């Protein structure tokens, strides 16, 4: 059985930070090792962007282009992302008037498989049944009517 600190160190070894400042019209440069995916976490306009400048971040794959973030100075300047990209098959490109900072991390393609093996299946607990109790005010009380004599 591994100690928690060793497990953490093992997990940290398969993930590494990545960041790139991408100029308008340029493509992000990244050196992905075989079997690594880029987890793209955030896109932010360069802090030096001109007033009102805007840019789009695109993923290009198989001849298609997909906008994943549209950023504008003075408006939405940052966009949280949660994308896994295989840089052997896709590229990240910036179009517009301002540079964009892209950040994320590289993760081993088989990391999810390792994670599944480490986790024990959780047992589902049945919640106890609670019976609804009626309010005394809500109860209908019937009293027998007195019959006339």
JSON list of N, CA and C in Angstrom, two decimals, residues 85-135:
[
{"chain": "A", "resi": 85, "resn": "UNK", "atom": "N", "xyz": [-7.07, 18.42, -25.32]},
{"chain": "A", "resi": 85, "resn": "UNK", "atom": "CA", "xyz": [-6.73, 18.54, -26.73]},
{"chain": "A", "resi": 85, "resn": "UNK", "atom": "C", "xyz": [-5.49, 17.70, -27.04]},
{"chain": "A", "resi": 86, "resn": "UNK", "atom": "N", "xyz": [-5.59, 16.90, -28.07]},
{"chain": "A", "resi": 86, "resn": "UNK", "atom": "CA", "xyz": [-4.44, 16.13, -28.56]},
{"chain": "A", "resi": 86, "resn": "UNK", "atom": "C", "xyz": [-3.75, 17.02, -29.61]},
{"chain": "A", "resi": 87, "resn": "UNK", "atom": "N", "xyz": [-2.61, 17.57, -29.25]},
{"chain": "A", "resi": 87, "resn": "UNK", "atom": "CA", "xyz": [-1.93, 18.52, -30.14]},
{"chain": "A", "resi": 87, "resn": "UNK", "atom": "C", "xyz": [-1.30, 17.84, -31.36]},
{"chain": "A", "resi": 88, "resn": "UNK", "atom": "N", "xyz": [-1.36, 16.53, -31.41]},
{"chain": "A", "resi": 88, "resn": "UNK", "atom": "CA", "xyz": [-0.91, 15.81, -32.62]},
{"chain": "A", "resi": 88, "resn": "UNK", "atom": "C", "xyz": [-2.00, 15.90, -33.69]},
{"chain": "A", "resi": 89, "resn": "UNK", "atom": "N", "xyz": [-3.25, 16.18, -33.27]},
{"chain": "A", "resi": 89, "resn": "UNK", "atom": "CA", "xyz": [-4.39, 16.23, -34.19]},
{"chain": "A", "resi": 89, "resn": "UNK", "atom": "C", "xyz": [-5.02, 17.60, -34.32]},
{"chain": "A", "resi": 90, "resn": "UNK", "atom": "N", "xyz": [-4.72, 18.52, -33.40]},
{"chain": "A", "resi": 90, "resn": "UNK", "atom": "CA", "xyz": [-5.39, 19.83, -33.40]},
{"chain": "A", "resi": 90, "resn": "UNK", "atom": "C", "xyz": [-4.38, 20.94, -33.08]},
{"chain": "A", "resi": 91, "resn": "UNK", "atom": "N", "xyz": [-4.72, 22.17, -33.49]},
{"chain": "A", "resi": 91, "resn": "UNK", "atom": "CA", "xyz": [-3.90, 23.34, -33.17]},
{"chain": "A", "resi": 91, "resn": "UNK", "atom": "C", "xyz": [-4.77, 24.41, -32.53]},
{"chain": "A", "resi": 92, "resn": "UNK", "atom": "N", "xyz": [-4.12, 25.27, -31.77]},
{"chain": "A", "resi": 92, "resn": "UNK", "atom": "CA", "xyz": [-4.79, 26.40, -31.13]},
{"chain": "A", "resi": 92, "resn": "UNK", "atom": "C", "xyz": [-4.32, 27.67, -31.81]},
{"chain": "A", "resi": 93, "resn": "UNK", "atom": "N", "xyz": [-5.26, 28.49, -32.25]},
{"chain": "A", "resi": 93, "resn": "UNK", "atom": "CA", "xyz": [-4.94, 29.69, -33.01]},
{"chain": "A", "resi": 93, "resn": "UNK", "atom": "C", "xyz": [-5.68, 30.88, -32.43]},
{"chain": "A", "resi": 94, "resn": "UNK", "atom": "N", "xyz": [-5.08, 32.07, -32.54]},
{"chain": "A", "resi": 94, "resn": "UNK", "atom": "CA", "xyz": [-5.71, 33.31, -32.07]},
{"chain": "A", "resi": 94, "resn": "UNK", "atom": "C", "xyz": [-5.95, 34.21, -33.27]},
{"chain": "A", "resi": 95, "resn": "UNK", "atom": "N", "xyz": [-7.16, 34.74, -33.37]},
{"chain": "A", "resi": 95, "resn": "UNK", "atom": "CA", "xyz": [-7.51, 35.72, -34.40]},
{"chain": "A", "resi": 95, "resn": "UNK", "atom": "C", "xyz": [-8.03, 36.96, -33.70]},
{"chain": "A", "resi": 96, "resn": "UNK", "atom": "N", "xyz": [-7.71, 38.13, -34.24]},
{"chain": "A", "resi": 96, "resn": "UNK", "atom": "CA", "xyz": [-8.22, 39.36, -33.66]},
{"chain": "A", "resi": 96, "resn": "UNK", "atom": "C", "xyz": [-7.14, 40.41, -33.56]},
{"chain": "A", "resi": 97, "resn": "UNK", "atom": "N", "xyz": [-7.29, 41.32, -32.58]},
{"chain": "A", "resi": 97, "resn": "UNK", "atom": "CA", "xyz": [-6.39, 42.46, -32.43]},
{"chain": "A", "resi": 97, "resn": "UNK", "atom": "C", "xyz": [-5.48, 42.37, -31.21]},
{"chain": "A", "resi": 98, "resn": "UNK", "atom": "N", "xyz": [-5.65, 41.36, -30.36]},
{"chain": "A", "resi": 98, "resn": "UNK", "atom": "CA", "xyz": [-4.86, 41.29, -29.13]},
{"chain": "A", "resi": 98, "resn": "UNK", "atom": "C", "xyz": [-4.28, 39.89, -28.93]},
{"chain": "A", "resi": 99, "resn": "UNK", "atom": "N", "xyz": [-3.14, 39.83, -28.27]},
{"chain": "A", "resi": 99, "resn": "UNK", "atom": "CA", "xyz": [-2.54, 38.55, -27.90]},
{"chain": "A", "resi": 99, "resn": "UNK", "atom": "C", "xyz": [-3.38, 37.92, -26.79]},
{"chain": "A", "resi": 100, "resn": "UNK", "atom": "N", "xyz": [-3.31, 36.60, -26.70]},
{"chain": "A", "resi": 100, "resn": "UNK", "atom": "CA", "xyz": [-4.06, 35.86, -25.69]},
{"chain": "A", "resi": 100, "resn": "UNK", "atom": "C", "xyz": [-3.10, 34.95, -24.94]},
{"chain": "A", "resi": 101, "resn": "UNK", "atom": "N", "xyz": [-3.26, 34.90, -23.62]},
{"chain": "A", "resi": 101, "resn": "UNK", "atom": "CA", "xyz": [-2.50, 33.98, -22.78]},
{"chain": "A", "resi": 101, "resn": "UNK", "atom": "C", "xyz": [-3.34, 32.72, -22.60]},
{"chain": "A", "resi": 102, "resn": "UNK", "atom": "N", "xyz": [-2.79, 31.58, -23.00]},
{"chain": "A", "resi": 102, "resn": "UNK", "atom": "CA", "xyz": [-3.46, 30.29, -22.82]},
{"chain": "A", "resi": 102, "resn": "UNK", "atom": "C", "xyz": [-2.71, 29.53, -21.73]},
{"chain": "A", "resi": 103, "resn": "UNK", "atom": "N", "xyz": [-3.45, 28.95, -20.80]},
{"chain": "A", "resi": 103, "resn": "UNK", "atom": "CA", "xyz": [-2.81, 28.17, -19.74]},
{"chain": "A", "resi": 103, "resn": "UNK", "atom": "C", "xyz": [-3.55, 26.85, -19.54]},
{"chain": "A", "resi": 104, "resn": "UNK", "atom": "N", "xyz": [-2.79, 25.89, -19.05]},
{"chain": "A", "resi": 104, "resn": "UNK", "atom": "CA", "xyz": [-3.34, 24.57, -18.78]},
{"chain": "A", "resi": 104, "resn": "UNK", "atom": "C", "xyz": [-2.23, 23.66, -18.29]},
{"chain": "A", "resi": 105, "resn": "UNK", "atom": "N", "xyz": [-2.38, 22.39, -18.55]},
{"chain": "A", "resi": 105, "resn": "UNK", "atom": "CA", "xyz": [-1.35, 21.43, -18.16]},
{"chain": "A", "resi": 105, "resn": "UNK", "atom": "C", "xyz": [-1.42, 20.21, -19.04]},
{"chain": "A", "resi": 106, "resn": "UNK", "atom": "N", "xyz": [-0.28, 19.54, -19.13]},
{"chain": "A", "resi": 106, "resn": "UNK", "atom": "CA", "xyz": [-0.23, 18.28, -19.88]},
{"chain": "A", "resi": 106, "resn": "UNK", "atom": "C", "xyz": [-0.55, 17.15, -18.92]},
{"chain": "A", "resi": 107, "resn": "UNK", "atom": "N", "xyz": [-1.31, 16.21, -19.43]},
{"chain": "A", "resi": 107, "resn": "UNK", "atom": "CA", "xyz": [-1.72, 15.06, -18.64]},
{"chain": "A", "resi": 107, "resn": "UNK", "atom": "C", "xyz": [-1.53, 13.82, -19.48]},
{"chain": "A", "resi": 108, "resn": "UNK", "atom": "N", "xyz": [-1.10, 12.76, -18.84]},
{"chain": "A", "resi": 108, "resn": "UNK", "atom": "CA", "xyz": [-0.92, 11.50, -19.54]},
{"chain": "A", "resi": 108, "resn": "UNK", "atom": "C", "xyz": [-2.27, 11.03, -20.06]},
{"chain": "A", "resi": 109, "resn": "UNK", "atom": "N", "xyz": [-2.29, 10.54, -21.29]},
{"chain": "A", "resi": 109, "resn": "UNK", "atom": "CA", "xyz": [-3.52, 10.07, -21.92]},
{"chain": "A", "resi": 109, "resn": "UNK", "atom": "C", "xyz": [-4.16, 8.94, -21.13]},
{"chain": "A", "resi": 110, "resn": "UNK", "atom": "N", "xyz": [-3.36, 8.16, -20.40]},
{"chain": "A", "resi": 110, "resn": "UNK", "atom": "CA", "xyz": [-3.90, 7.02, -19.65]},
{"chain": "A", "resi": 110, "resn": "UNK", "atom": "C", "xyz": [-4.11, 7.34, -18.17]},
{"chain": "A", "resi": 111, "resn": "UNK", "atom": "N", "xyz": [-4.04, 8.62, -17.78]},
{"chain": "A", "resi": 111, "resn": "UNK", "atom": "CA", "xyz": [-4.19, 8.98, -16.38]},
{"chain": "A", "resi": 111, "resn": "UNK", "atom": "C", "xyz": [-5.57, 8.62, -15.85]},
{"chain": "A", "resi": 112, "resn": "UNK", "atom": "N", "xyz": [-6.62, 8.80, -16.63]},
{"chain": "A", "resi": 112, "resn": "UNK", "atom": "CA", "xyz": [-7.97, 8.47, -16.18]},
{"chain": "A", "resi": 112, "resn": "UNK", "atom": "C", "xyz": [-8.10, 6.98, -15.88]},
{"chain": "A", "resi": 113, "resn": "UNK", "atom": "N", "xyz": [-7.41, 6.14, -16.65]},
{"chain": "A", "resi": 113, "resn": "UNK", "atom": "CA", "xyz": [-7.46, 4.70, -16.42]},
{"chain": "A", "resi": 113, "resn": "UNK", "atom": "C", "xyz": [-6.82, 4.37, -15.08]},
{"chain": "A", "resi": 114, "resn": "UNK", "atom": "N", "xyz": [-5.67, 5.02, -14.76]},
{"chain": "A", "resi": 114, "resn": "UNK", "atom": "CA", "xyz": [-5.01, 4.78, -13.48]},
{"chain": "A", "resi": 114, "resn": "UNK", "atom": "C", "xyz": [-5.88, 5.25, -12.33]},
{"chain": "A", "resi": 115, "resn": "UNK", "atom": "N", "xyz": [-6.55, 6.38, -12.51]},
{"chain": "A", "resi": 115, "resn": "UNK", "atom": "CA", "xyz": [-7.39, 6.95, -11.47]},
{"chain": "A", "resi": 115, "resn": "UNK", "atom": "C", "xyz": [-8.54, 5.99, -11.14]},
{"chain": "A", "resi": 116, "resn": "UNK", "atom": "N", "xyz": [-9.14, 5.39, -12.17]},
{"chain": "A", "resi": 116, "resn": "UNK", "atom": "CA", "xyz": [-10.25, 4.47, -11.95]},
{"chain": "A", "resi": 116, "resn": "UNK", "atom": "C", "xyz": [-9.82, 3.26, -11.14]},
{"chain": "A", "resi": 117, "resn": "UNK", "atom": "N", "xyz": [-8.59, 2.79, -11.36]},
{"chain": "A", "resi": 117, "resn": "UNK", "atom": "CA", "xyz": [-8.10, 1.62, -10.64]},
{"chain": "A", "resi": 117, "resn": "UNK", "atom": "C", "xyz": [-7.87, 1.93, -9.17]},
{"chain": "A", "resi": 118, "resn": "UNK", "atom": "N", "xyz": [-7.46, 3.16, -8.85]},
{"chain": "A", "resi": 118, "resn": "UNK", "atom": "CA", "xyz": [-7.15, 3.53, -7.48]},
{"chain": "A", "resi": 118, "resn": "UNK", "atom": "C", "xyz": [-8.39, 3.76, -6.63]},
{"chain": "A", "resi": 119, "resn": "UNK", "atom": "N", "xyz": [-9.49, 4.12, -7.25]},
{"chain": "A", "resi": 119, "resn": "UNK", "atom": "CA", "xyz": [-10.70, 4.43, -6.50]},
{"chain": "A", "resi": 119, "resn": "UNK", "atom": "C", "xyz": [-11.50, 3.17, -6.22]},
{"chain": "A", "resi": 120, "resn": "UNK", "atom": "N", "xyz": [-11.92, 3.02, -4.98]},
{"chain": "A", "resi": 120, "resn": "UNK", "atom": "CA", "xyz": [-12.77, 1.89, -4.62]},
{"chain": "A", "resi": 120, "resn": "UNK", "atom": "C", "xyz": [-14.21, 2.28, -4.92]},
{"chain": "A", "resi": 121, "resn": "UNK", "atom": "N", "xyz": [-15.01, 1.32, -5.35]},
{"chain": "A", "resi": 121, "resn": "UNK", "atom": "CA", "xyz": [-16.40, 1.67, -5.64]},
{"chain": "A", "resi": 121, "resn": "UNK", "atom": "C", "xyz": [-17.12, 2.10, -4.36]},
{"chain": "A", "resi": 122, "resn": "UNK", "atom": "N", "xyz": [-17.86, 3.14, -4.46]},
{"chain": "A", "resi": 122, "resn": "UNK", "atom": "CA", "xyz": [-18.59, 3.68, -3.31]},
{"chain": "A", "resi": 122, "resn": "UNK", "atom": "C", "xyz": [-19.88, 2.89, -3.13]},
{"chain": "A", "resi": 123, "resn": "UNK", "atom": "N", "xyz": [-20.18, 2.60, -1.87]},
{"chain": "A", "resi": 123, "resn": "UNK", "atom": "CA", "xyz": [-21.42, 1.89, -1.58]},
{"chain": "A", "resi": 123, "resn": "UNK", "atom": "C", "xyz": [-22.53, 2.92, -1.41]},
{"chain": "A", "resi": 124, "resn": "UNK", "atom": "N", "xyz": [-23.63, 2.65, -2.04]},
{"chain": "A", "resi": 124, "resn": "UNK", "atom": "CA", "xyz": [-24.76, 3.58, -1.95]},
{"chain": "A", "resi": 124, "resn": "UNK", "atom": "C", "xyz": [-25.49, 3.32, -0.64]},
{"chain": "A", "resi": 125, "resn": "UNK", "atom": "N", "xyz": [-25.77, 4.38, 0.08]},
{"chain": "A", "resi": 125, "resn": "UNK", "atom": "CA", "xyz": [-26.51, 4.26, 1.34]},
{"chain": "A", "resi": 125, "resn": "UNK", "atom": "C", "xyz": [-27.95, 4.63, 1.07]},
{"chain": "A", "resi": 126, "resn": "UNK", "atom": "N", "xyz": [-28.83, 3.81, 1.60]},
{"chain": "A", "resi": 126, "resn": "UNK", "atom": "CA", "xyz": [-30.25, 4.12, 1.46]},
{"chain": "A", "resi": 126, "resn": "UNK", "atom": "C", "xyz": [-30.61, 5.10, 2.55]},
{"chain": "A", "resi": 127, "resn": "UNK", "atom": "N", "xyz": [-31.31, 6.13, 2.18]},
{"chain": "A", "resi": 127, "resn": "UNK", "atom": "CA", "xyz": [-31.71, 7.10, 3.20]},
{"chain": "A", "resi": 127, "resn": "UNK", "atom": "C", "xyz": [-32.91, 6.55, 3.96]},
{"chain": "A", "resi": 128, "resn": "UNK", "atom": "N", "xyz": [-32.95, 6.78, 5.26]},
{"chain": "A", "resi": 128, "resn": "UNK", "atom": "CA", "xyz": [-34.08, 6.26, 6.03]},
{"chain": "A", "resi": 128, "resn": "UNK", "atom": "C", "xyz": [-35.36, 6.96, 5.59]},
{"chain": "A", "resi": 129, "resn": "UNK", "atom": "N", "xyz": [-36.43, 6.18, 5.60]},
{"chain": "A", "resi": 129, "resn": "UNK", "atom": "CA", "xyz": [-37.71, 6.76, 5.19]},
{"chain": "A", "resi": 129, "resn": "UNK", "atom": "C", "xyz": [-38.28, 7.57, 6.34]},
{"chain": "A", "resi": 130, "resn": "UNK", "atom": "N", "xyz": [-38.76, 8.71, 5.99]},
{"chain": "A", "resi": 130, "resn": "UNK", "atom": "CA", "xyz": [-39.36, 9.58, 6.99]},
{"chain": "A", "resi": 130, "resn": "UNK", "atom": "C", "xyz": [-40.84, 9.68, 6.68]},
{"chain": "A", "resi": 131, "resn": "UNK", "atom": "N", "xyz": [-41.64, 9.38, 7.70]},
{"chain": "A", "resi": 131, "resn": "UNK", "atom": "CA", "xyz": [-43.08, 9.46, 7.49]},
{"chain": "A", "resi": 131, "resn": "UNK", "atom": "C", "xyz": [-43.53, 10.88, 7.77]},
{"chain": "A", "resi": 132, "resn": "UNK", "atom": "N", "xyz": [-44.38, 11.36, 6.93]},
{"chain": "A", "resi": 132, "resn": "UNK", "atom": "CA", "xyz": [-44.90, 12.72, 7.11]},
{"chain": "A", "resi": 132, "resn": "UNK", "atom": "C", "xyz": [-45.89, 12.71, 8.27]},
{"chain": "A", "resi": 133, "resn": "UNK", "atom": "N", "xyz": [-45.70, 13.67, 9.16]},
{"chain": "A", "resi": 133, "resn": "UNK", "atom": "CA", "xyz": [-46.63, 13.80, 10.29]},
{"chain": "A", "resi": 133, "resn": "UNK", "atom": "C", "xyz": [-47.53, 14.98, 10.01]},
{"chain": "A", "resi": 134, "resn": "UNK", "atom": "N", "xyz": [-48.78, 14.79, 10.29]},
{"chain": "A", "resi": 134, "resn": "UNK", "atom": "CA", "xyz": [-49.70, 15.89, 10.04]},
{"chain": "A", "resi": 134, "resn": "UNK", "atom": "C", "xyz": [-49.75, 16.81, 11.25]},
{"chain": "A", "resi": 135, "resn": "UNK", "atom": "N", "xyz": [-50.01, 18.04, 10.99]},
{"chain": "A", "resi": 135, "resn": "UNK", "atom": "CA", "xyz": [-50.11, 19.05, 12.04]},
{"chain": "A", "resi": 135, "resn": "UNK", "atom": "C", "xyz": [-51.42, 18.84, 12.78]}
]
